[in-house]
Coordinates of C-alpha atoms in Angstrom, one line a residue:
X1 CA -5.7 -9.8 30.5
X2 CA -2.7 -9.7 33.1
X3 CA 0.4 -8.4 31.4
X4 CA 2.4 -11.0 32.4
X5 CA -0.1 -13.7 30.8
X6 CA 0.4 -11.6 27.4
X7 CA 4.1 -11.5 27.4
X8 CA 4.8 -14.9 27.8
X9 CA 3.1 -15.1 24.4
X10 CA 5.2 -13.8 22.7
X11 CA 7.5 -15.1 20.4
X12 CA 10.8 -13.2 19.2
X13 CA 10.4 -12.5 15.2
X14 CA 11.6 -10.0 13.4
X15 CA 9.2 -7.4 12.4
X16 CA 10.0 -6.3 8.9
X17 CA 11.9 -7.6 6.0
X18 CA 13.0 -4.8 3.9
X19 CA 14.1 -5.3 0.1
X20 CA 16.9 -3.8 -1.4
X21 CA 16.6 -2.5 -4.9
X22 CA 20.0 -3.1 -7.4
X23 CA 23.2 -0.4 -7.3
X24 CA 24.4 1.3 -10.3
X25 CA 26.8 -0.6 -12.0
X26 CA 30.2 1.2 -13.4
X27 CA 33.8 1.8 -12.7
X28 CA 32.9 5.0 -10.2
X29 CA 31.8 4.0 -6.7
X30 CA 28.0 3.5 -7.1
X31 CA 26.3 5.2 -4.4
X32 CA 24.3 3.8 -1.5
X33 CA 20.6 2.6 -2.0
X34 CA 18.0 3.0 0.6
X35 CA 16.6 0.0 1.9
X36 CA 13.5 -0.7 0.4
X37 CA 10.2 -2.3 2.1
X38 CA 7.9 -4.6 -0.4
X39 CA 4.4 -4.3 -0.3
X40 CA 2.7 -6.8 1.5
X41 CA -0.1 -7.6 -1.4
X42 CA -1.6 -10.4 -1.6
X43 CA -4.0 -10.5 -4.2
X44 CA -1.7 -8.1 -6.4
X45 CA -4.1 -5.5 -6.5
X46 CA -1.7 -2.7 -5.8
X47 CA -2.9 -1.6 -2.2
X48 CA -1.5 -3.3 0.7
X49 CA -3.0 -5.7 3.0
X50 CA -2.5 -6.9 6.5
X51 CA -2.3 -10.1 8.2
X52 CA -3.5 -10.0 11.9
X53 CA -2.5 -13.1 14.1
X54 CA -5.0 -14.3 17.4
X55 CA -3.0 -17.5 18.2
X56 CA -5.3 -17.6 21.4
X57 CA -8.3 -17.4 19.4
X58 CA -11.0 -20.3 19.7
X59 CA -11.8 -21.8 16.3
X60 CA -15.2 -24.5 15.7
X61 CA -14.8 -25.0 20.0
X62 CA -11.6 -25.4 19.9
X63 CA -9.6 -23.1 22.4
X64 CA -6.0 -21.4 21.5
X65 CA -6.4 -23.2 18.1
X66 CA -5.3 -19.6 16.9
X67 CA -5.8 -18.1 13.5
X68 CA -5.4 -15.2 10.9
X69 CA -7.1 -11.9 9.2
X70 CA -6.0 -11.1 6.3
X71 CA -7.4 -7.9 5.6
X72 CA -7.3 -6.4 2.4
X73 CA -6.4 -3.3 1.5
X74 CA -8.3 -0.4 -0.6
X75 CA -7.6 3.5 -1.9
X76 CA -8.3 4.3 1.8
X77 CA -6.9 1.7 3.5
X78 CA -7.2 -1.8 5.2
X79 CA -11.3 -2.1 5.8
X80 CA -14.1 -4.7 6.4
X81 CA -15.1 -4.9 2.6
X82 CA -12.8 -7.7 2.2
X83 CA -11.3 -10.4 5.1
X84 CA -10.2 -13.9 5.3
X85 CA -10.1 -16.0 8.5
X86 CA -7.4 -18.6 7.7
X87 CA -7.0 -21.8 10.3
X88 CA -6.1 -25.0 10.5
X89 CA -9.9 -25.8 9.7
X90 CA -9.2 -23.5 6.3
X91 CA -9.6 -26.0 3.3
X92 CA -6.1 -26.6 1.9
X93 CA -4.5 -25.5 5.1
X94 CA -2.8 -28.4 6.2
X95 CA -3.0 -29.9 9.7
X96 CA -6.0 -30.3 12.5
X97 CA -7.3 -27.6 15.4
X98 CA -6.9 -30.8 18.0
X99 CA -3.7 -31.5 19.3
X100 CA -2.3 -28.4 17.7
X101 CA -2.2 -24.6 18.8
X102 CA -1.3 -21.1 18.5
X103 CA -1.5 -20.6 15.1
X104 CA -0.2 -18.0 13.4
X105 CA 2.0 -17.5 16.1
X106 CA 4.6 -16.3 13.8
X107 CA 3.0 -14.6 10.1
X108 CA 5.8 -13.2 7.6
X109 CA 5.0 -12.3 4.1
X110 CA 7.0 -12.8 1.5
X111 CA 6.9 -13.7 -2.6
X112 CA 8.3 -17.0 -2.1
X113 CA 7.4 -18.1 -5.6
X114 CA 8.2 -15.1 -7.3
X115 CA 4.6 -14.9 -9.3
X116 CA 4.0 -10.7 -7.9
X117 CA 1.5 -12.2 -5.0
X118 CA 2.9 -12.1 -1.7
X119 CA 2.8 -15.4 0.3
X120 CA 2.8 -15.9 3.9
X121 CA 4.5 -18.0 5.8
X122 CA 2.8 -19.0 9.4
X123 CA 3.8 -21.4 12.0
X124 CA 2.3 -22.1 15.0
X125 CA 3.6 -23.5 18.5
X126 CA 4.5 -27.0 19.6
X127 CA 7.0 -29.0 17.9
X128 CA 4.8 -30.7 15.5
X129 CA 3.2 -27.7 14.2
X130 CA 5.3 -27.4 10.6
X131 CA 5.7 -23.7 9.1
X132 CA 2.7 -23.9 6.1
X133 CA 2.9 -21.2 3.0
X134 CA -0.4 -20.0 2.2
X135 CA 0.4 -19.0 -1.7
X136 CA -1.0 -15.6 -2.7
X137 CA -3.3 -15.3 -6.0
X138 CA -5.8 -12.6 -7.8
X139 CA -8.7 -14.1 -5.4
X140 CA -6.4 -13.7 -2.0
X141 CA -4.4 -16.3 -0.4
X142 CA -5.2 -20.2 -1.0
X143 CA -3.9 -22.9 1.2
X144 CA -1.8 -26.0 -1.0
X145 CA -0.4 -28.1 1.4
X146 CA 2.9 -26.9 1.6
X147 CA 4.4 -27.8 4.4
X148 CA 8.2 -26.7 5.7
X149 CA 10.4 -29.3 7.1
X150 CA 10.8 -26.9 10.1
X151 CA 9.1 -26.3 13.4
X152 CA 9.8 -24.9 16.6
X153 CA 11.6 -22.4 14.7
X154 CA 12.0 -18.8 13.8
X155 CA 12.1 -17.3 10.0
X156 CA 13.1 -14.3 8.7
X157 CA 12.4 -13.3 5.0
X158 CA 15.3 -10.9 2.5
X159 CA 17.0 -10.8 -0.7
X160 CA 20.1 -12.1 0.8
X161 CA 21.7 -12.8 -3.1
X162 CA 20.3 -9.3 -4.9
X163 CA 18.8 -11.4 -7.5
X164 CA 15.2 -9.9 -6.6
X165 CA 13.5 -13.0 -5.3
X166 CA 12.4 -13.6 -1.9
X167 CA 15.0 -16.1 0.1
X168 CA 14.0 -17.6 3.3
X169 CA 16.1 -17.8 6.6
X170 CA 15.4 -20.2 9.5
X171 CA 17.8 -20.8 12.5
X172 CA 17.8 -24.4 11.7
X173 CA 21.0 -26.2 11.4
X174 CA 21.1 -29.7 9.5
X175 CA 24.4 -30.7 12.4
X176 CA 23.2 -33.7 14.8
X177 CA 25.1 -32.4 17.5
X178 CA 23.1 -30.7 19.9
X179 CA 25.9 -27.9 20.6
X180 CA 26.2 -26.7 17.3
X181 CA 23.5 -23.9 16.7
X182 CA 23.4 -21.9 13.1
X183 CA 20.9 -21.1 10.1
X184 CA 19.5 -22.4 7.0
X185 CA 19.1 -20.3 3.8
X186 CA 16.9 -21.1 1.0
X187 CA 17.5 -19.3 -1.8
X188 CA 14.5 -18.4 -4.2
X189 CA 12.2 -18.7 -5.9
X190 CA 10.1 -21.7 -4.2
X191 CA 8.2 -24.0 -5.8
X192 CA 5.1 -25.0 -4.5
X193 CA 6.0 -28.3 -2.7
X194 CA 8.0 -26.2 -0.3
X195 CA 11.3 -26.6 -2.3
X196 CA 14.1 -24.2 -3.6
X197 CA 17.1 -25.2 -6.1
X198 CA 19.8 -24.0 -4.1
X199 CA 20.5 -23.7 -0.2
X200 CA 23.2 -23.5 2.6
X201 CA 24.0 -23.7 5.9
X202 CA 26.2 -21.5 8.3
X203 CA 27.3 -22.5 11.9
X204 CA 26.8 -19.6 14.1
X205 CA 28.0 -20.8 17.1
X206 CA 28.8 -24.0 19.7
X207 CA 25.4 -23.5 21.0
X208 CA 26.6 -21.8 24.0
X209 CA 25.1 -18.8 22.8
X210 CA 22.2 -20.0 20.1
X211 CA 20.6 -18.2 17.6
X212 CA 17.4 -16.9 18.7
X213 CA 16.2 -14.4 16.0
X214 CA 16.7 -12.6 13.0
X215 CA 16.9 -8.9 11.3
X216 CA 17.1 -8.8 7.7
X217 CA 17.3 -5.1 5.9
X218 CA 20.5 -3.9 3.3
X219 CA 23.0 -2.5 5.9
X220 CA 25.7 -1.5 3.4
X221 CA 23.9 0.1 0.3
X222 CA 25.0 -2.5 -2.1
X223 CA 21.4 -3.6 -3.3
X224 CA 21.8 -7.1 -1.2
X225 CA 19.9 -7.9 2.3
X226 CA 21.7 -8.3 5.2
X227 CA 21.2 -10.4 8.3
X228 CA 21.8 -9.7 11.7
X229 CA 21.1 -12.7 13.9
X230 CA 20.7 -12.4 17.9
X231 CA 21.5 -15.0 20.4
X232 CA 21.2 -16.4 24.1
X233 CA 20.9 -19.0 26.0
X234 CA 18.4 -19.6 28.9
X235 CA 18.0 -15.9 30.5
X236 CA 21.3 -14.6 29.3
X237 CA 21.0 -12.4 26.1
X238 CA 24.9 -12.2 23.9
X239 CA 25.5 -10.2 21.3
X240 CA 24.2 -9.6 18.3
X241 CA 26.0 -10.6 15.0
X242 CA 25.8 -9.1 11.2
X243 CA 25.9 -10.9 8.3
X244 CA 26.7 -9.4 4.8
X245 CA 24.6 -10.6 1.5
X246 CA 26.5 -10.6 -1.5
X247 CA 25.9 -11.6 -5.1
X248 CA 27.0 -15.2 -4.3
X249 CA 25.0 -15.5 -0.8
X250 CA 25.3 -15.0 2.5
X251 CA 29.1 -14.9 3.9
X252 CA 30.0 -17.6 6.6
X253 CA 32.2 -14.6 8.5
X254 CA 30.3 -12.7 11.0
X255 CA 31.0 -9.2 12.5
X256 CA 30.0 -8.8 16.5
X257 CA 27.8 -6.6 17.7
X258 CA 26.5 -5.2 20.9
X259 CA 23.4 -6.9 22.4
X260 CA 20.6 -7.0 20.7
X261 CA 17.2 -8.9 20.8
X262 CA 15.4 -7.5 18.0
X263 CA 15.1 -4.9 15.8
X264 CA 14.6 -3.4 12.4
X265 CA 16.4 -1.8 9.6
X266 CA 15.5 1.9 8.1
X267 CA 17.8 4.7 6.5
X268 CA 17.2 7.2 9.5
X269 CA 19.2 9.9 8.2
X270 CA 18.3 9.6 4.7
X271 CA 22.4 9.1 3.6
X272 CA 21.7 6.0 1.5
X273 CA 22.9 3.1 4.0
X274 CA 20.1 1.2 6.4
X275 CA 20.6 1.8 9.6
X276 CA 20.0 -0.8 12.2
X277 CA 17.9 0.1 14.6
X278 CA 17.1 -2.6 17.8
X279 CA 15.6 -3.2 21.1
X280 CA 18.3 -3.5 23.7
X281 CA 17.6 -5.8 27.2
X282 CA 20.8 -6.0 28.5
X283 CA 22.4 -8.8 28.9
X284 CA 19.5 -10.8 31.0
X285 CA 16.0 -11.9 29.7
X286 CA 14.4 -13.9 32.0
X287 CA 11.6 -11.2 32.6
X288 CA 11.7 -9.7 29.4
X289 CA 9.6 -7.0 29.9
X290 CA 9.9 -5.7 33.1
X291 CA 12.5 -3.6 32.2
X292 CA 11.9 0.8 31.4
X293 CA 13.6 -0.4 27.9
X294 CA 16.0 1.4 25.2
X295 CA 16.6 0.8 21.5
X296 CA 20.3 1.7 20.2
X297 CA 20.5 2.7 16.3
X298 CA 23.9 1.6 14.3
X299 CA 24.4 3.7 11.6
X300 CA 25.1 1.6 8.4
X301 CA 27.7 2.3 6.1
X302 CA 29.8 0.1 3.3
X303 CA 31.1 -2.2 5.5
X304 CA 27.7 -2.9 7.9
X305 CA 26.2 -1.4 11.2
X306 CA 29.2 0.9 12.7
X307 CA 29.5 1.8 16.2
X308 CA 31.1 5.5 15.0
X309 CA 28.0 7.1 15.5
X310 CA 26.0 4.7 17.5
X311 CA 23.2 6.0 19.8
X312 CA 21.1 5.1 22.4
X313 CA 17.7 6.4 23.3
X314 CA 15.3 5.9 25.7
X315 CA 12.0 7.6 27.4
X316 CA 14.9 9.5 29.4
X317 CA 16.1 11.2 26.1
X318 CA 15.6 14.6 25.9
X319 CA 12.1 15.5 23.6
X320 CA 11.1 12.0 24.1
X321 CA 7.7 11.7 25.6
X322 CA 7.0 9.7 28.4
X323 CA 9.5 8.3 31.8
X324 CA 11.4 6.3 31.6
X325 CA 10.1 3.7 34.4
X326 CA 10.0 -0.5 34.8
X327 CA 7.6 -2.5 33.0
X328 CA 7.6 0.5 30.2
X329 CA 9.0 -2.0 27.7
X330 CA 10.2 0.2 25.6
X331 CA 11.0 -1.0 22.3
X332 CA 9.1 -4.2 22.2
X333 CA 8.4 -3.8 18.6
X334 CA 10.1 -1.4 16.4
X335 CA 9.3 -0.6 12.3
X336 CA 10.8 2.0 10.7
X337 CA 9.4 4.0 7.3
X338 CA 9.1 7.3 6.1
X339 CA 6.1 9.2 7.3
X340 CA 6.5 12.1 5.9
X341 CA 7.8 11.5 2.2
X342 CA 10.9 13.8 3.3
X343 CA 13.3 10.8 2.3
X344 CA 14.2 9.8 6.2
X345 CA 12.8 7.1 8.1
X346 CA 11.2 8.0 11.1
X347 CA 10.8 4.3 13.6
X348 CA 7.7 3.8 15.7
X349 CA 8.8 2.0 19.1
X350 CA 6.1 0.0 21.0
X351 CA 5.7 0.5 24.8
X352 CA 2.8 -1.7 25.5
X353 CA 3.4 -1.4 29.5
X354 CA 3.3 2.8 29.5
X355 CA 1.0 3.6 32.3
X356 CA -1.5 6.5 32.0
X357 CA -2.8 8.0 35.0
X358 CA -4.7 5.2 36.8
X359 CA -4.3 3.0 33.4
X360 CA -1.6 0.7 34.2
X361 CA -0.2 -0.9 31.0
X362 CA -2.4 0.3 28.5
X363 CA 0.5 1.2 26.4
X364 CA 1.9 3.9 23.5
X365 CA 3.8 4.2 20.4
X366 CA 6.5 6.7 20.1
X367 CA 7.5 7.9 16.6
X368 CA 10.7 9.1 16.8
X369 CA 11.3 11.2 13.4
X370 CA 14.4 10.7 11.1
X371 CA 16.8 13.8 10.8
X372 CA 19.7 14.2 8.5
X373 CA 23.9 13.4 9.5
X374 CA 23.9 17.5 10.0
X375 CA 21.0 17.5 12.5
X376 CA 23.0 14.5 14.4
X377 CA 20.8 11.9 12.8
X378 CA 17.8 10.4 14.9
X379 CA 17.3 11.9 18.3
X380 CA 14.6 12.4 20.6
X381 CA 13.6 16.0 18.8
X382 CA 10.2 16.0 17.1
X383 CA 9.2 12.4 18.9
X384 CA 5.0 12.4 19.3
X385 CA 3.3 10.3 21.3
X386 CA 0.3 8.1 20.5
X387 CA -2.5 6.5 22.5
X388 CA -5.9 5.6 23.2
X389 CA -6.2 9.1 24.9
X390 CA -5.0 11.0 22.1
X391 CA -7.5 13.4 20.3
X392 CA -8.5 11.6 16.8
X393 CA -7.5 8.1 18.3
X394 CA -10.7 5.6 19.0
X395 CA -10.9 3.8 22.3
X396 CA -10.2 4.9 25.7
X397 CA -7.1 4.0 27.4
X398 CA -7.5 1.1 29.9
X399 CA -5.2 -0.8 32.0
X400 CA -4.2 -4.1 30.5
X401 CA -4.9 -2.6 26.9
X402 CA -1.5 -3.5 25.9
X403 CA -1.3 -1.0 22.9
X404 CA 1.7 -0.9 21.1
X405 CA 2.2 -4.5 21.7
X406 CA 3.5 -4.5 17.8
X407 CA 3.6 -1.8 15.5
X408 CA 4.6 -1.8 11.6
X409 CA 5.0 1.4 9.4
X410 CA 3.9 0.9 5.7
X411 CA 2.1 2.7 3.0
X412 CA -1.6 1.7 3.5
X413 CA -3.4 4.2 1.4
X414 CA -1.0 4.0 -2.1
X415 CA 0.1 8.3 -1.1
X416 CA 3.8 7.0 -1.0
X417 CA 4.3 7.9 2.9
X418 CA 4.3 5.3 5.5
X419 CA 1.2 5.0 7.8
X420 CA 1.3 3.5 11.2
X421 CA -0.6 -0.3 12.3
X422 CA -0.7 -0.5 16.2
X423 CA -2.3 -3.7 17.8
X424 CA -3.6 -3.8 21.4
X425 CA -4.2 -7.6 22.1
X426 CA -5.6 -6.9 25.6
X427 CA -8.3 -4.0 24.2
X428 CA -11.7 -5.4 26.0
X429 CA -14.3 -5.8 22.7
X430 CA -17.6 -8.1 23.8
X431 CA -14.9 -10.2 25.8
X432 CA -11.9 -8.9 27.6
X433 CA -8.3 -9.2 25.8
X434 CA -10.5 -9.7 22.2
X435 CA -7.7 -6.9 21.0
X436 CA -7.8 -5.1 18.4
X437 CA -5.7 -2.7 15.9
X438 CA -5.4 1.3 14.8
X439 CA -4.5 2.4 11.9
X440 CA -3.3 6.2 11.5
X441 CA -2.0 8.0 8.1
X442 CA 1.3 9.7 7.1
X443 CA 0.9 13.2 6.4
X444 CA 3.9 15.9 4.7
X445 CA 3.6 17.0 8.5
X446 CA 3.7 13.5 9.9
X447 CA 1.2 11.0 11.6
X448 CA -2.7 12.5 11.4
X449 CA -5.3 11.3 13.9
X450 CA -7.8 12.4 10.6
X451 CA -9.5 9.5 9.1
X452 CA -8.0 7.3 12.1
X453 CA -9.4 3.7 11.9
X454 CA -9.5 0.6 14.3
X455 CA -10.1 -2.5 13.6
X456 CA -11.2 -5.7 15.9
X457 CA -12.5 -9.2 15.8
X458 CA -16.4 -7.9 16.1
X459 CA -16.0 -5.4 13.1
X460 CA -14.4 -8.2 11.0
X461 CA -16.6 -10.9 12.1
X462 CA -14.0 -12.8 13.2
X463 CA -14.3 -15.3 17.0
X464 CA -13.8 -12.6 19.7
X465 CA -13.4 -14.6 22.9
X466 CA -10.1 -14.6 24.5
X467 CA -8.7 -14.0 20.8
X468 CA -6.1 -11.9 21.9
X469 CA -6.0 -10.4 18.1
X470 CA -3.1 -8.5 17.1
X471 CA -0.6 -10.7 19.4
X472 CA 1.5 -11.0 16.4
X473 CA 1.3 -8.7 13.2
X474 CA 2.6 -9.6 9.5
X475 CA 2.0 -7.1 6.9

């Protein structure tokens, strides 16, 4: 598949929703608590799962109907002994494949209900395709029904009131005036009709500058999410703004930032505080990746993101493998977790247009490793390179492959170190642009090739033709 045919797929969405565990109560100043990721786990079995999105896949005829894997996880990670292929044509999943498309065009989970499963929220495309919760249980995930009174929309998930519940944030705005732009939090737990007991509404802006996306993490240590909301209008990108969680809820005062269009949050330097960490465009989108790309990390503290010790690194950064060259798209996705269980995060950054030799975009993920404030926090020192050429990695590297295209960093195997997903939705199966995903383990000594898996729409049984699978990535 052309490159350009893949990126206008793509929607913006944050790509993790960390979850911040309580601080220390007491008269001394409690100190800062990592950021915390929940397992994605939806039949509660204590191994995590994944949940694989091919919006362009063709379901009973019906082309770009689009659906969802859910693979489930086991002691050695996510496999074929157990998947799911959830669509519109899914009993209990409401809605029909005609008229409708692209779903699971955006797939978070989340434990909306607050029963231990996690839930997933997907939406598809078009303005009458309605955000449905598929409600996790001991048997998997079930469809009920529930609908969202939201479409056309994009969704982030955090514990934006530290009360431990999953709360859901939408940049929808109940205002009839078509210059007002803002968000929508609904505060867990949910019920199953879709419903919470309490919610509320912030104005971001006049509209000038709407709110395009979200990224949720603790950015001040105090046990409550955070939210960092980006904005733009048309092809102009504006800055970023933060967004402290308190006890009592989301504040209605917002601190600027630089640009920003999306990101993730992950305590790099292993000093307590999230740091925010996001993909920086500039301040024009209208070919969003055509650019050689750079991600800037804010180093959180008390008081949110600070700009005191604010980097910016790209392919040009020394250690960093690679050139830094147009149409890299550095960035594209970013996750951040601790690969090797030494208490720092490292981030994998997606560069699904990295060109091999004669492989034009086939793409690379960079894992750039975490280092302490006496090291000078994240740089480009110890940063590996990963592809369909490196030793231990399936696949060859072919033009188009797209690998990188998103990338999350999670504990997959239960060995409490974070283990890297990377999808390629343009990898050639039977059909060309079937995709597919990799799945590589963390290691005391980082990111092992050993025991490296793939997975793809053939292994799992799941329609191949123009599937495009791993477009979008929850889990």
């Amino acid at each position: 598949m052309p490159r350009r045919t893949l990126i206008t797929a793509i929607a913006v969405a944050a790509l993790t929703t960390p979850l911040a565990l309580f601080a220390t109560s007491g008269s001394a100043a409690a100190a800062p608590v990592p950021p915390r990721t929940p397992m994605t786990d939806f039949n509660h079995d204590g191994y995590a799962d994944l949940a694989v999105a091919a919006p362009h896949g063709t379901v009973d005829g019906v082309e770009k109907a689009g659906y969802v894997s859910v693979v489930y996880g086991t002691a050695s990670g996510p496999g074929t002994a157990r998947h799911q292929l959830i669509s519109r044509a899914t009993p209990g999943v409401p809605g029909e494949l005609e008229g409708t498309y692209a779903f699971g065009y955006q797939s978070i989970p989340g434990d909306l209900d607050g029963d231990s499963y996690t839930d997933l929220l997907v939406a598809g495309g078009g303005d009458e395709n309605k955000a449905t919760v598929l409600w996790g249980s001991k048997d998997g995930l079930t469809g009920q029904n529930t609908l969202l009174p939201y479409a056309y929309s994009d969704f982030a998930m955090g514990d934006f009131n530290g009360d431990g519940k999953r709360d859901l944030v939408v940049n929808s705005h109940p205002s009839d005036d078509p210059d007002v732009s803002g968000m929508t939090i609904q505060y867990g737990p949910f019920t199953r009709d879709g419903k919470t007991r309490t919610q509320d509404s912030i104005t971001t802006d006049d509209g000038s500058s709407g709110l395009r996306s979200f990224i949720t993490g603790d950015l001040t240590g105090d046990g409550v999410d955070d939210i960092v909301t980006t904005h733009g209008f048309e092809e102009m990108q504006h800055e970023a703004r933060f967004w402290k969680g308190s006890k009592t809820g989301v504040g209605h005062t917002a601190k600027s930032l630089g640009t920003a269009y999306s990101g993730t949050v992950g305590d790099v330097d292993g000093d307590g505080y999230g740091d925010l960490i996001t993909r920086d465009i500039g301040s024009v989108t209208e070919v969003i990746d055509s650019a050689p790309g750079s991600i800037t990390i804010q180093y959180g503290s008390s008081t949110g993101p600070s700009d005191a010790r604010k980097k910016v690194i790209t392919q040009a950064t020394a250690g960093v493998p690679g050139a830094s060259e147009d149409d890299d798209a550095f960035g594209a996705s970013l996750s951040a977790g601790d690969v090797n269980g030494d208490g720092k995060a490292e981030v994998a950054v997606g560069v699904p247009g990295e060109s091999l030799d004669a492989a034009t975009g086939t793409g690379a993920v960079v894992l750039l490793k975490g280092a302490s404030k006496a090291e000078g926090g994240m740089t480009g020192k110890g940063a590996v390179a990963y592809n369909q050429s490196t030793a231990g990695v399936p696949g060859v590297s072919e033009t188009g492959d797209d690998f990188g295209r998103q990338v999350s960093l999670a504990d997959l195997n239960k060995d409490g170190k974070a283990d890297l997903t990377a999808t390629a939705p343009g990898e050639d199966g039977t059909y060309a642009d079937s995709g597919a995903l990799w799945n590589l383990y963390g290691s005391a000594s980082g990111l092992t090739t050993t025991g490296a898996g793939t997975l793809s729409p053939v292994k799992l049984g799941a329609p191949e033709k123009d599937a495009a699978f791993g477009l979008r990535l929850g889990g």
